[in-house]
PDB file of C-alpha atoms and ligand atoms in Angstrom:
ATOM      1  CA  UNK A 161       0.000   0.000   0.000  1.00 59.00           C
ATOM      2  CA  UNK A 162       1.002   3.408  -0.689  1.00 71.00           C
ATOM      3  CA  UNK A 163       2.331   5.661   2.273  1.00 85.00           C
ATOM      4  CA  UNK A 164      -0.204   8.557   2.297  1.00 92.00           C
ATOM      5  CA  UNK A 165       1.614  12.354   2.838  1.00 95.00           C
ATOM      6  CA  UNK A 166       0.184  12.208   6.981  1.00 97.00           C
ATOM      7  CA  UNK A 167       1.437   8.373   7.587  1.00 97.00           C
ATOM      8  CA  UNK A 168       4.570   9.534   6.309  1.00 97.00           C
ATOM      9  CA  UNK A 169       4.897  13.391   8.787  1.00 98.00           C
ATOM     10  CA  UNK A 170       3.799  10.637  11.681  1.00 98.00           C
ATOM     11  CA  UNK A 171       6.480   8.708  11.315  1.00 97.00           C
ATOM     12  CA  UNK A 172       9.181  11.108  10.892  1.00 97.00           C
ATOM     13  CA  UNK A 173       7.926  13.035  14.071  1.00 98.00           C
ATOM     14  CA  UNK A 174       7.732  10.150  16.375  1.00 97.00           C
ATOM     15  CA  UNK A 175      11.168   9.216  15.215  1.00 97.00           C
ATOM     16  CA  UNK A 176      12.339  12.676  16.677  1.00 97.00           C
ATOM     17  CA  UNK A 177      10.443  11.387  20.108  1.00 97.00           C
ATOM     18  CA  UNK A 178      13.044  11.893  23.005  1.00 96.00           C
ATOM     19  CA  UNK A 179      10.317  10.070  25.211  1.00 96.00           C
ATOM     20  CA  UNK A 180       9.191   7.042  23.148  1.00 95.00           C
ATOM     21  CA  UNK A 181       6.145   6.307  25.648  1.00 97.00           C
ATOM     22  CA  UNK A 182       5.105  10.211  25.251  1.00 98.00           C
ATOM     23  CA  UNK A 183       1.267  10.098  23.807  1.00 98.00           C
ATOM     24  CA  UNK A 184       1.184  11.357  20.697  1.00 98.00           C
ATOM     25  CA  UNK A 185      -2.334  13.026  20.270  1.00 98.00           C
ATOM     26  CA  UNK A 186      -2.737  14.116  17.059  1.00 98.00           C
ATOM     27  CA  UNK A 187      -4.475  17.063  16.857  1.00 98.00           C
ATOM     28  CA  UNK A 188      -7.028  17.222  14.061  1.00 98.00           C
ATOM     29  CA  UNK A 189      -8.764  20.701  14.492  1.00 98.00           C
ATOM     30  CA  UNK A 190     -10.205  22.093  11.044  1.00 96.00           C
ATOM     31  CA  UNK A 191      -8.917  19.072   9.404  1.00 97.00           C
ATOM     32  CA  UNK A 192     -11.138  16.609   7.321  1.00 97.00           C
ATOM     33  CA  UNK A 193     -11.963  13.333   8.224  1.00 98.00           C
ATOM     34  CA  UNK A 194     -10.225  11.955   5.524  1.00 97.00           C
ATOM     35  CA  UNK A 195      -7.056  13.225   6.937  1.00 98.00           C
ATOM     36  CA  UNK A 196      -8.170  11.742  10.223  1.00 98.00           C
ATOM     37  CA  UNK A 197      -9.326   8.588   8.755  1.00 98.00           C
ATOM     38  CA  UNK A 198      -5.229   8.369   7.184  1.00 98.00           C
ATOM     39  CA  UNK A 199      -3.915   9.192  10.265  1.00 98.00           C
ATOM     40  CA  UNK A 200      -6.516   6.162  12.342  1.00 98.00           C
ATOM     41  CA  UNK A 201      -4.914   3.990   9.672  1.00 97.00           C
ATOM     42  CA  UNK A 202      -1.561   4.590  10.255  1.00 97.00           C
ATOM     43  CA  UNK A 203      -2.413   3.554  13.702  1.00 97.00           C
ATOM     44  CA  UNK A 204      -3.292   6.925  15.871  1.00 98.00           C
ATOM     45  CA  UNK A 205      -6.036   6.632  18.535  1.00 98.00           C
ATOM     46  CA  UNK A 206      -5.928   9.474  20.094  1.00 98.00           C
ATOM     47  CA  UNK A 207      -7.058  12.759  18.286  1.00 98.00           C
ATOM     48  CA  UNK A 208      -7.560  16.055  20.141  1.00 98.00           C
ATOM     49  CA  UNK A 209      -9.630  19.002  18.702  1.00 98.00           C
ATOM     50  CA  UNK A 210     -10.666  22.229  20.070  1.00 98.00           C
ATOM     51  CA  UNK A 211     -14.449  23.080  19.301  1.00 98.00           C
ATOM     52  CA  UNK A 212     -16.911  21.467  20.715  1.00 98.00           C
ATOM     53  CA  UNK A 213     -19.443  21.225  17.625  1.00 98.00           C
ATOM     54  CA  UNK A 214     -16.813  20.133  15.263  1.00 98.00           C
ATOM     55  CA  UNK A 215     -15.628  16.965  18.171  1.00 98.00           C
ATOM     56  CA  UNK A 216     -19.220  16.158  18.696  1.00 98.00           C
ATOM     57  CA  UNK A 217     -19.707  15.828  14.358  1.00 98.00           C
ATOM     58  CA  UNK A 218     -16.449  13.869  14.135  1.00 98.00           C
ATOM     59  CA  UNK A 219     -17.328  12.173  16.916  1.00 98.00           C
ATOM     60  CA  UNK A 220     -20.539  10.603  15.654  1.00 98.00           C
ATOM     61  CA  UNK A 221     -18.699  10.127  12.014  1.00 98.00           C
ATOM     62  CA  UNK A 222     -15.438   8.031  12.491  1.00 98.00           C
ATOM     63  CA  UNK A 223     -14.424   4.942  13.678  1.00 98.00           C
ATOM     64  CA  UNK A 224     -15.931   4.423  17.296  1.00 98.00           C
ATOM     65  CA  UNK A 225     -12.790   3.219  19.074  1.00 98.00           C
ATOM     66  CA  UNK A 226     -10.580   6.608  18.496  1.00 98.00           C
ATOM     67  CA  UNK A 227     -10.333   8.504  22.037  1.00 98.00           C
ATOM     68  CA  UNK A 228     -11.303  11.950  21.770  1.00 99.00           C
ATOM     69  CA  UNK A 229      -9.160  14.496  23.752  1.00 98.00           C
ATOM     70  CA  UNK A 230     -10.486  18.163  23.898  1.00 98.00           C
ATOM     71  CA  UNK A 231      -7.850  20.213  24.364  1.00 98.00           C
ATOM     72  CA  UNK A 232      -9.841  24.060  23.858  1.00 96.00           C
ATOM     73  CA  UNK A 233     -11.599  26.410  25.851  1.00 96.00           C
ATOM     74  CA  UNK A 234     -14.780  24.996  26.876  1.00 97.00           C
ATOM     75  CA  UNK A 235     -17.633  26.819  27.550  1.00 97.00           C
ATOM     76  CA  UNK A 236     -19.457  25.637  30.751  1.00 98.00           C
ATOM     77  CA  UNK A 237     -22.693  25.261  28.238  1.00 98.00           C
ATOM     78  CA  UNK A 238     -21.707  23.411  25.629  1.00 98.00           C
ATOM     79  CA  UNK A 239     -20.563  20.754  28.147  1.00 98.00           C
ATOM     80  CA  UNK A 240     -23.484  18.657  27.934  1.00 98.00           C
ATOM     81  CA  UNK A 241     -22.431  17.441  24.384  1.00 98.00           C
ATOM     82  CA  UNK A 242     -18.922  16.301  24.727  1.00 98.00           C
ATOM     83  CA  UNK A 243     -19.369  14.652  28.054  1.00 98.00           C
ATOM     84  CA  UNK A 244     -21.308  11.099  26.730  1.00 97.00           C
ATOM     85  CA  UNK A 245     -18.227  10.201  24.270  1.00 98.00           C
ATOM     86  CA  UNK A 246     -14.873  12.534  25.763  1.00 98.00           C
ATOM     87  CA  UNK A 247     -11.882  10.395  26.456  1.00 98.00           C
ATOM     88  CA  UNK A 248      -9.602  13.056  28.217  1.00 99.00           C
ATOM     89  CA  UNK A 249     -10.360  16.940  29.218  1.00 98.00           C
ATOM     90  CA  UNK A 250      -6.990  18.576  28.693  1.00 98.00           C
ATOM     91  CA  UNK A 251      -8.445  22.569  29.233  1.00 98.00           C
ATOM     92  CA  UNK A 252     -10.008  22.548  32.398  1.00 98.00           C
ATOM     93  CA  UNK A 253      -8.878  26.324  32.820  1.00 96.00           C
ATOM     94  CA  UNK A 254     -11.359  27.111  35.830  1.00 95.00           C
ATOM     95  CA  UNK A 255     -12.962  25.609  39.492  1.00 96.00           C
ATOM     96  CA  UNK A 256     -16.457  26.710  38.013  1.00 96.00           C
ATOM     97  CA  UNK A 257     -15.846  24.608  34.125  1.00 98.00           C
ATOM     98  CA  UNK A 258     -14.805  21.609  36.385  1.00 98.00           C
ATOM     99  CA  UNK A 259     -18.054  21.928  38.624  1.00 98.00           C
ATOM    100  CA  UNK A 260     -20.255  22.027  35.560  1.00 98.00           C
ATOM    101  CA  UNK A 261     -18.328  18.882  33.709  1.00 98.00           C
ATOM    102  CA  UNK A 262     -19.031  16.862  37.486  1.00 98.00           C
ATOM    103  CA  UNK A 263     -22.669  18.451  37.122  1.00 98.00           C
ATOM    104  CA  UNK A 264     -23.014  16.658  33.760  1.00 98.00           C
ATOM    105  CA  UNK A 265     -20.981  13.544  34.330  1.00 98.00           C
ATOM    106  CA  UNK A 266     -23.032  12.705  37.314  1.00 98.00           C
ATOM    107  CA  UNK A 267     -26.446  13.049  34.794  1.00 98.00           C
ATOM    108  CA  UNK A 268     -25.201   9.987  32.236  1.00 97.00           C
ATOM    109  CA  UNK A 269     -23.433   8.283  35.342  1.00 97.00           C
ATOM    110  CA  UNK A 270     -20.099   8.696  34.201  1.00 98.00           C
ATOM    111  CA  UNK A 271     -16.728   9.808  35.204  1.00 98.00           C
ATOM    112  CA  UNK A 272     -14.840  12.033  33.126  1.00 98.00           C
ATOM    113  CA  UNK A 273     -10.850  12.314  33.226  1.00 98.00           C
ATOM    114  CA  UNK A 274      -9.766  15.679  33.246  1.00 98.00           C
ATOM    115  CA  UNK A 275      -5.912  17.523  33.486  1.00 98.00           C
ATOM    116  CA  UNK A 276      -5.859  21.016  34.707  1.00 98.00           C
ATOM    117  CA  UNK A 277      -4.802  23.782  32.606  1.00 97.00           C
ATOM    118  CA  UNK A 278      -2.373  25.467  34.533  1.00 96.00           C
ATOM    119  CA  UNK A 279      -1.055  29.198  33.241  1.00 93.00           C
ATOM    120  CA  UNK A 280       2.614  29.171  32.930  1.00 90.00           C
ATOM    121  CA  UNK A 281       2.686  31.444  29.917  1.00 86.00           C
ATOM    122  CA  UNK A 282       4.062  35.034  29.862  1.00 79.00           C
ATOM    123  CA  UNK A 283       0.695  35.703  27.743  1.00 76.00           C
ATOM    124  CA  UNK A 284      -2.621  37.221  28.911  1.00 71.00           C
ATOM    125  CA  UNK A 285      -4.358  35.336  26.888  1.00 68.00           C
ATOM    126  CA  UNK A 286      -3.815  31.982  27.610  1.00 69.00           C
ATOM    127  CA  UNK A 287      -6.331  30.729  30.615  1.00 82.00           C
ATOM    128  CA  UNK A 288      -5.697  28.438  33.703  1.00 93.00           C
ATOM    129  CA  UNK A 289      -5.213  28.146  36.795  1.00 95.00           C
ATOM    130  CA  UNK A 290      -1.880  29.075  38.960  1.00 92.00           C
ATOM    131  CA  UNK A 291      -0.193  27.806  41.576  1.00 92.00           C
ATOM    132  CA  UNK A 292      -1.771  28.947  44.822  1.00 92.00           C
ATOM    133  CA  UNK A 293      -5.411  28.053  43.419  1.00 94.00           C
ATOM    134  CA  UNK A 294      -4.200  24.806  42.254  1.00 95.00           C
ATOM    135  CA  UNK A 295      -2.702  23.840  45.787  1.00 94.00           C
ATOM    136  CA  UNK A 296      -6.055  26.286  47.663  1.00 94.00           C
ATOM    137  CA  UNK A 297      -8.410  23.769  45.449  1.00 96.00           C
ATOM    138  CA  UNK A 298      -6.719  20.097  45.608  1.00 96.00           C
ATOM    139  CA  UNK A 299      -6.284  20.502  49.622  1.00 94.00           C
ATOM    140  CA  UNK A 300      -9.941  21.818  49.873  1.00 95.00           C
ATOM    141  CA  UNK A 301     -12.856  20.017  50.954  1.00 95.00           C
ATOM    142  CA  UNK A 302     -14.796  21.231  47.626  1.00 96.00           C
ATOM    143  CA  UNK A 303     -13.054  18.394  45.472  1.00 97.00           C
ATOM    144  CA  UNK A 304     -14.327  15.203  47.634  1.00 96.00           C
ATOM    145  CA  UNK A 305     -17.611  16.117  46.830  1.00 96.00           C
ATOM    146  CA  UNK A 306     -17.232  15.362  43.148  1.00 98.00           C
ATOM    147  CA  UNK A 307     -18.053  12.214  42.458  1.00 98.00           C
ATOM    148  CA  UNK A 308     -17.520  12.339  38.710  1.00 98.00           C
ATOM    149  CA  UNK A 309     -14.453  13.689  37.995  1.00 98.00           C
ATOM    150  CA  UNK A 310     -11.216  12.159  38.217  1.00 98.00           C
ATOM    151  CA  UNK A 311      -8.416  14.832  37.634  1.00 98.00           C
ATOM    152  CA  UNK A 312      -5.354  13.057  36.079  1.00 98.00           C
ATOM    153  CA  UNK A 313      -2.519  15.610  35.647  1.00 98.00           C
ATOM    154  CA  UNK A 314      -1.736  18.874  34.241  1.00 98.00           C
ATOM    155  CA  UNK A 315      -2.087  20.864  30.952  1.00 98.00           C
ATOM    156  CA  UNK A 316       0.244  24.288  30.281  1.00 96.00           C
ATOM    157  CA  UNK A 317       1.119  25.531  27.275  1.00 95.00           C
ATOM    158  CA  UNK A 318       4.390  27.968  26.663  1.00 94.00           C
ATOM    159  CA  UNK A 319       4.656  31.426  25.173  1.00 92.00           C
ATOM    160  CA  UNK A 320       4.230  31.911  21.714  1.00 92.00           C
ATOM    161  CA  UNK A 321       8.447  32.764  21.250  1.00 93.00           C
ATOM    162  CA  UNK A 322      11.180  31.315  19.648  1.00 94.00           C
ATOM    163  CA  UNK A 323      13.133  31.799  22.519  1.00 96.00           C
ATOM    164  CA  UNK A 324      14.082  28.592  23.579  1.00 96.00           C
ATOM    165  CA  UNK A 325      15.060  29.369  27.292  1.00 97.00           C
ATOM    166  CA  UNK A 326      11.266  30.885  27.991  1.00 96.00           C
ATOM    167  CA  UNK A 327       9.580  28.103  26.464  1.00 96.00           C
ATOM    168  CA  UNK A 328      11.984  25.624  28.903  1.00 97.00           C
ATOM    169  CA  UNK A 329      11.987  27.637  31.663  1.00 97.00           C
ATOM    170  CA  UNK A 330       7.927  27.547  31.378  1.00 96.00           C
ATOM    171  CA  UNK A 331       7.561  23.597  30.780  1.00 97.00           C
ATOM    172  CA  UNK A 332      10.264  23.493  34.073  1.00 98.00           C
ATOM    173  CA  UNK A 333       7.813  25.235  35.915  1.00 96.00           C
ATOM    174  CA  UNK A 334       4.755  23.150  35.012  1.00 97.00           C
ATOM    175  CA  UNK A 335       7.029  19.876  35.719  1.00 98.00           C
ATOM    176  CA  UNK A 336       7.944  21.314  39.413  1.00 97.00           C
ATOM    177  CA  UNK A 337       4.022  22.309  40.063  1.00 97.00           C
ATOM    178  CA  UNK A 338       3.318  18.631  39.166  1.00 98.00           C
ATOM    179  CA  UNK A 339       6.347  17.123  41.232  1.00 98.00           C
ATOM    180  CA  UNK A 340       4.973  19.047  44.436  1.00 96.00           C
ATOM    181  CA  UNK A 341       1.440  18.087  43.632  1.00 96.00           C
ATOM    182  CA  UNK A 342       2.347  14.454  43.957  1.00 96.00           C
ATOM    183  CA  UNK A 343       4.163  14.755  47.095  1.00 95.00           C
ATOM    184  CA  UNK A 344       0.678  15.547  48.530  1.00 94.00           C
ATOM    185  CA  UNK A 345      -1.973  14.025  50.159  1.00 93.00           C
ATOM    186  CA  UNK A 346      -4.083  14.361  47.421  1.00 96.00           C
ATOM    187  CA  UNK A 347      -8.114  13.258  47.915  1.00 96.00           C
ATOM    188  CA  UNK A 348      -9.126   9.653  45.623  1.00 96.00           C
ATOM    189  CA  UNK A 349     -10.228  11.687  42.855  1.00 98.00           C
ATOM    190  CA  UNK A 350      -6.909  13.051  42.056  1.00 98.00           C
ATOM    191  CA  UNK A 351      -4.422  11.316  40.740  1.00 97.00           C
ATOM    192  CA  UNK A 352      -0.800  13.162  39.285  1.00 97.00           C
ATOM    193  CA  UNK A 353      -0.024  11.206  36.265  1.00 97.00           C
ATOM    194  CA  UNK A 354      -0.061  12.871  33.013  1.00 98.00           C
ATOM    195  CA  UNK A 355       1.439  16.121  31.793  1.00 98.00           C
ATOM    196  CA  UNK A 356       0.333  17.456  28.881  1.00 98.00           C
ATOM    197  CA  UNK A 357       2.845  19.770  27.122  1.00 98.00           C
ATOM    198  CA  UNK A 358       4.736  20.285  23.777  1.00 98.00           C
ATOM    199  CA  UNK A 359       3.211  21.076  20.509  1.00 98.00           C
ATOM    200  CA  UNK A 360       4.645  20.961  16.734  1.00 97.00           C
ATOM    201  CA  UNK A 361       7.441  23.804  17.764  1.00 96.00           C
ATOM    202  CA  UNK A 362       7.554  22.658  20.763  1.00 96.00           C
ATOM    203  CA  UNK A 363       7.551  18.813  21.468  1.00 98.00           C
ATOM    204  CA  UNK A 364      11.140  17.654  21.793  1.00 97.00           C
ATOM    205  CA  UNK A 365      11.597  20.315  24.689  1.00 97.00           C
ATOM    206  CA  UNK A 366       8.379  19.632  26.479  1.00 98.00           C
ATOM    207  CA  UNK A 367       9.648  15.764  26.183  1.00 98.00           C
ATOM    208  CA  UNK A 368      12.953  16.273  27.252  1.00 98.00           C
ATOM    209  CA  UNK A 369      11.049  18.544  30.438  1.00 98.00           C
ATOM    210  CA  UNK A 370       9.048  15.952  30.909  1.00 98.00           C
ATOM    211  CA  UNK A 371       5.943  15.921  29.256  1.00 98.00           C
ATOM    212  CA  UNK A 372       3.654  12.288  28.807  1.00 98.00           C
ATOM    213  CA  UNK A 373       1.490  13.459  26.455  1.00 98.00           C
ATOM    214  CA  UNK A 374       1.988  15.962  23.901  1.00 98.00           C
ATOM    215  CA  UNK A 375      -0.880  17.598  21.393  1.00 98.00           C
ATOM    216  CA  UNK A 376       0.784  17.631  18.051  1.00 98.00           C
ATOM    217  CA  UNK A 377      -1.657  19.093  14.490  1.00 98.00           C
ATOM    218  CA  UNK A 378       0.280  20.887  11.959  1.00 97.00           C
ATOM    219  CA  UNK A 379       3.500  18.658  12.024  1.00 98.00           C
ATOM    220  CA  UNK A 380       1.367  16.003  11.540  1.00 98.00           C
ATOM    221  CA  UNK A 381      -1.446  17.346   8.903  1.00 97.00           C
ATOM    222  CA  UNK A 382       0.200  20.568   7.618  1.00 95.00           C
ATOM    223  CA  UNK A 383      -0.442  24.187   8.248  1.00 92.00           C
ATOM    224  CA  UNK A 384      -4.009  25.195   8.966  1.00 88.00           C
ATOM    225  CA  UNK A 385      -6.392  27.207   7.083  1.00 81.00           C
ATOM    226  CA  UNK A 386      -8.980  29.316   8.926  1.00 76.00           C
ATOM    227  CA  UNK A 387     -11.326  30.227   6.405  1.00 63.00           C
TER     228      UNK A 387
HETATM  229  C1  PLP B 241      -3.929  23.739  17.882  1.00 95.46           C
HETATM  230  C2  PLP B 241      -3.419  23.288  19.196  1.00 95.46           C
HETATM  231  C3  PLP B 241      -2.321  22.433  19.294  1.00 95.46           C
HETATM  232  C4  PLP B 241      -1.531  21.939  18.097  1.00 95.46           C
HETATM  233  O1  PLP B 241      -0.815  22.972  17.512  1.00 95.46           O
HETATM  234  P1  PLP B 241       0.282  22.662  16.349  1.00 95.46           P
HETATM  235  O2  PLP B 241       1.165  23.835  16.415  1.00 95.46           O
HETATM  236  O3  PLP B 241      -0.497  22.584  15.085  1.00 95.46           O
HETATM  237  O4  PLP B 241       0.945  21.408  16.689  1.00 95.46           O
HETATM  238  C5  PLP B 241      -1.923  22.014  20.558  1.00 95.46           C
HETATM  239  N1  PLP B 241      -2.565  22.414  21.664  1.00 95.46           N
HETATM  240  C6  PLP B 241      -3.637  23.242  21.620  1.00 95.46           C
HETATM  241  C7  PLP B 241      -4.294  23.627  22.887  1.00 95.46           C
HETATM  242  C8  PLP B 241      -4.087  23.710  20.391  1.00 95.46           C
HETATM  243  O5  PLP B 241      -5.147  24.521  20.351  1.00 95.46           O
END
């Protein structure tokens, strides 16, 4: 059979892997699901995206064993759709999102894994929560009661820079947060595992910080176009 363009980018990138057991999720935002459907035959499972309607229509139109990782902003209403099918909430930016996906979780009798997107950027627009309301919220008495969540790990993503030191310097700083998280006595429903960081221009440092899961799209499926 003929190596299609995508099978050919996946390869080449997970050859670069540092971390060999890193996830690779491939991230398939504004992409067709033909591309999808090339990348599911090269053997990728894991596919994030970043709006809710376009997961949800993907969702209900390829294969049923891919794990669907959303990896956007989420607004607290459009929760309801993503929560009967979601493999793995990466952008759990806020105590009030995580509240709502518990809320809906607990209606179809379901636990949903979720990381917390912590802010390490030197940006004002990227959301998440820091430090103090990470450790304020895990050693609370607010988290036992939800019964539907199960919090996994972290999410950050760096600057927007080619300046290599910032970018490190930011993925140390997630890696530390995580390393004291784990030291604690954290309640059932958390659990430090997973670390998502690293992106296309980004991967091999997150990896070599760290990083067990990282959300690559345009290395994989080529630049994006917005229109
Ligand atoms: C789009 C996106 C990615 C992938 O970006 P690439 O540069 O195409 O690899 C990763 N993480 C998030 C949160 C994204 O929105």
């Amino acid at each position: 059979m003929q190596k299609t363009e995508i099978s050919q980018n996946l390869e080449k990138v997970k050859a670069t892997f540092p971390n060999p057991d890193c996830l690779l999720v491939a991230v398939s935002k504004t992409k067709p699901n033909t591309a999808i459907q090339q990348a599911y035959d090269a053997g990728i499972r894991d596919f994030g995206e970043n709006k809710v309607q376009e997961i949800t229509d993907k969702a209900a139109q390829l294969p049923k064993d891919i794990k669907w990782h959303m990896i956007g902003h989420l607004q607290r209403n459009k929760v309801k759709f993503i929560v009967p099918f979601i493999h793995l909430i990466h952008s759990v930016d806020s105590l009030r999102l995580l509240k709502q996906i518990n809320k809906e979780a607990e209606k179809v009798g379901k636990t949903i894994s979720c990381l917390l997107q912590v802010y390490i950027a030197n940006e004002e627009t990227k959301f998440g929560w820091d430090k103090e309301e990470l450790n304020s919220f895990l050693l609370g008495e607010e988290i036992n009661t939800m019964n539907n969540i199960q919090i996994v790990g972290l999410m950050g993503m760096a600057t927007n820079t080619t300046d290599e030191a910032v970018i490190r310097g930011e993925f140390k700083t997630l890696k530390d947060l995580f390393d004291n998280l784990k030291k604690l006595p954290l309640p059932k429903n958390v659990e430090m595992k997973e670390i998502s960081m690293g992106m296309s221009s980004d991967y091999l440092l997150a990896q070599q910080e760290g990083s067990t899961m990282v959300r690559i799209g345009s290395a994989i499926f080529g630049s994006r176009n917005y229109n």
